[in-house]
Amino acid sequence: MRTLNALTLALMLVASAATAGAQTRPAASSPAVAVGPQYDTTHVYVAAEDFDRFVTSFVATFGGSTSKQGVFTVTPTPSSTMSQLVFTPVGTVSVFGFKTPIPYPFGSERTGYLVTDLDAAVRAARTSGADVIVSPFNDPLGRDTIVQFPGGVNMQLYWHTTAPNYVKLQTIPENRVYVSPDRADVFIRSFVAFSGGTVTGDDAKAPGLEIGRPSDTYRRVRIASTFGNIAVLVTDGHLPYPYGRELTGYETSDLDATLAKAKLAGVRVLVEPYSTDDRRSAFVQFPGGYIAEIHATLRK
């Protein structure tokens, strides 16, 4: 009987150790499917009548070039949109000006990430805990899908039949994701597992000035991967305008010079430049309504 009890205890200890290991072991990364940050675009939806004004102002602010403008069906259901890529040294945007009502859930995805294999990327997204909310479909250039990561963060994944070749960026844009404390850690684990990225910073008391609340602090997590950079802004949702409305942060070498160009191009400065920790930032609104953060790194 004593031998049986000892054996039972040993088995319990082994099971307990295995369970503990499962709880503390980091999530396994998915197979690498990212191509590079120059192929990752912020999706900008503007009214058709604002399309050209937005494109012109964006290039005037950051420099760069554009693809040929066209009218396409980019959804799996009938629709028609003006579409154009804007290439700048600080990030690429895909601009859409729908001529028809926008089919759901298009317009809610914040980015398009080019992947090496769409089917592998879908499997990786599901394995990491994301939902596939638009199943893969064909578009004029290849295939697309939309996935939703924990916390309600929608992103498009796309693959081109003919691999594109874009110039490398001078600076990597920052995908700015606002999530609640309830879902922040789940989102971070999910995206890190999907992207194969790393958490490069986790500040539990980041300056509240960064979210328009100078008397407070908040949690800010930064993630880097082959897809680019993500800032996870963990807040209670008590955000003054325009915080939370921006999708992307763009890094420039001279913030004042960039803002001067922006103003000449008809861009509104919503939040005047301010400095916190490692950067000096401002918020702007381009013609058509697109809001962005622009920053310059402070050298220490």
CSV table of N, CA, C and O in Angstrom, one decimal, residues 110 176-179 210-212 233 235 237-248 283 291-293:
chain,number,residue,atom,x,y,z
A,110,ARG,N,-7.2,47.4,-40.6
A,110,ARG,CA,-6.3,48.5,-40.4
A,110,ARG,C,-5.1,48.5,-41.4
A,110,ARG,O,-4.5,49.5,-41.8
A,176,ARG,N,-0.4,51.2,-34.7
A,176,ARG,CA,-0.8,51.7,-33.4
A,176,ARG,C,-2.1,51.0,-33.0
A,176,ARG,O,-3.2,51.4,-33.5
A,177,VAL,N,-2.1,50.0,-32.1
A,177,VAL,CA,-3.2,49.2,-31.7
A,177,VAL,C,-3.7,49.6,-30.3
A,177,VAL,O,-2.9,49.4,-29.4
A,178,TYR,N,-4.9,50.0,-30.2
A,178,TYR,CA,-5.5,50.3,-28.8
A,178,TYR,C,-6.3,49.1,-28.4
A,178,TYR,O,-7.2,48.6,-29.1
A,179,VAL,N,-6.0,48.5,-27.2
A,179,VAL,CA,-6.7,47.4,-26.7
A,179,VAL,C,-7.0,47.6,-25.2
A,179,VAL,O,-6.4,48.4,-24.6
A,210,GLU,N,1.0,60.7,-23.9
A,210,GLU,CA,1.0,60.0,-25.2
A,210,GLU,C,-0.4,59.7,-25.7
A,210,GLU,O,-0.7,59.4,-26.9
A,211,ILE,N,-1.4,59.6,-24.7
A,211,ILE,CA,-2.8,59.3,-25.1
A,211,ILE,C,-3.7,60.5,-24.7
A,211,ILE,O,-4.9,60.3,-24.5
A,212,GLY,N,-3.1,61.7,-24.5
A,212,GLY,CA,-3.9,62.9,-24.2
A,212,GLY,C,-4.3,63.0,-22.8
A,212,GLY,O,-5.2,63.8,-22.5
A,233,LEU,N,-1.3,50.0,-27.2
A,233,LEU,CA,-1.6,51.0,-26.3
A,233,LEU,C,-2.8,50.5,-25.4
A,233,LEU,O,-3.9,50.3,-25.9
A,235,THR,N,-5.4,50.8,-22.7
A,235,THR,CA,-6.1,51.9,-22.1
A,235,THR,C,-7.5,51.5,-21.6
A,235,THR,O,-8.0,50.4,-22.0
A,237,GLY,N,-10.0,53.2,-22.3
A,237,GLY,CA,-11.0,53.8,-23.3
A,237,GLY,C,-11.4,55.2,-23.1
A,237,GLY,O,-12.2,55.7,-23.8
A,238,HIS,N,-10.9,55.8,-22.0
A,238,HIS,CA,-11.2,57.2,-21.7
A,238,HIS,C,-10.2,58.1,-22.5
A,238,HIS,O,-9.3,58.7,-21.9
A,239,LEU,N,-10.4,58.2,-23.8
A,239,LEU,CA,-9.5,58.9,-24.7
A,239,LEU,C,-10.0,60.1,-25.3
A,239,LEU,O,-11.1,60.1,-25.9
A,240,PRO,N,-9.3,61.3,-25.1
A,240,PRO,CA,-9.8,62.5,-25.8
A,240,PRO,C,-9.4,62.4,-27.3
A,240,PRO,O,-8.5,61.7,-27.7
A,241,TYR,N,-10.2,63.0,-28.1
A,241,TYR,CA,-10.0,63.1,-29.5
A,241,TYR,C,-8.7,63.8,-29.8
A,241,TYR,O,-8.3,64.8,-29.1
A,242,PRO,N,-7.8,63.3,-30.7
A,242,PRO,CA,-8.1,62.2,-31.7
A,242,PRO,C,-7.4,60.9,-31.3
A,242,PRO,O,-7.2,60.0,-32.2
A,243,TYR,N,-7.0,60.7,-30.1
A,243,TYR,CA,-6.3,59.5,-29.7
A,243,TYR,C,-7.1,58.3,-29.8
A,243,TYR,O,-8.3,58.3,-29.5
A,244,GLY,N,-6.6,57.3,-30.4
A,244,GLY,CA,-7.3,56.1,-30.8
A,244,GLY,C,-7.9,56.1,-32.2
A,244,GLY,O,-8.3,55.0,-32.7
A,245,ARG,N,-7.9,57.2,-32.8
A,245,ARG,CA,-8.4,57.3,-34.2
A,245,ARG,C,-7.3,57.1,-35.2
A,245,ARG,O,-7.5,56.9,-36.4
A,246,GLU,N,-6.0,57.3,-34.8
A,246,GLU,CA,-4.9,57.1,-35.7
A,246,GLU,C,-4.6,55.6,-35.8
A,246,GLU,O,-4.8,54.8,-34.9
A,247,LEU,N,-4.3,55.2,-37.0
A,247,LEU,CA,-3.9,53.8,-37.3
A,247,LEU,C,-2.4,53.6,-37.3
A,247,LEU,O,-2.0,52.5,-36.9
A,248,THR,N,-1.7,54.6,-37.7
A,248,THR,CA,-0.2,54.4,-38.0
A,248,THR,C,0.5,55.6,-37.4
A,248,THR,O,0.1,56.7,-37.5
A,283,PHE,N,0.0,64.8,-34.0
A,283,PHE,CA,-1.1,64.1,-34.7
A,283,PHE,C,-1.6,65.1,-35.7
A,283,PHE,O,-1.8,66.3,-35.5
A,291,ILE,N,-6.3,60.2,-40.1
A,291,ILE,CA,-5.5,60.7,-39.0
A,291,ILE,C,-4.3,59.8,-38.7
A,291,ILE,O,-4.3,58.6,-38.8
A,292,ALA,N,-3.1,60.5,-38.5
A,292,ALA,CA,-1.9,59.8,-38.3
A,292,ALA,C,-1.1,60.5,-37.2
A,292,ALA,O,-1.2,61.7,-37.0
A,293,GLU,N,-0.2,59.7,-36.6
A,293,GLU,CA,0.8,60.2,-35.7
A,293,GLU,C,2.1,60.3,-36.4
A,293,GLU,O,2.4,59.4,-37.3
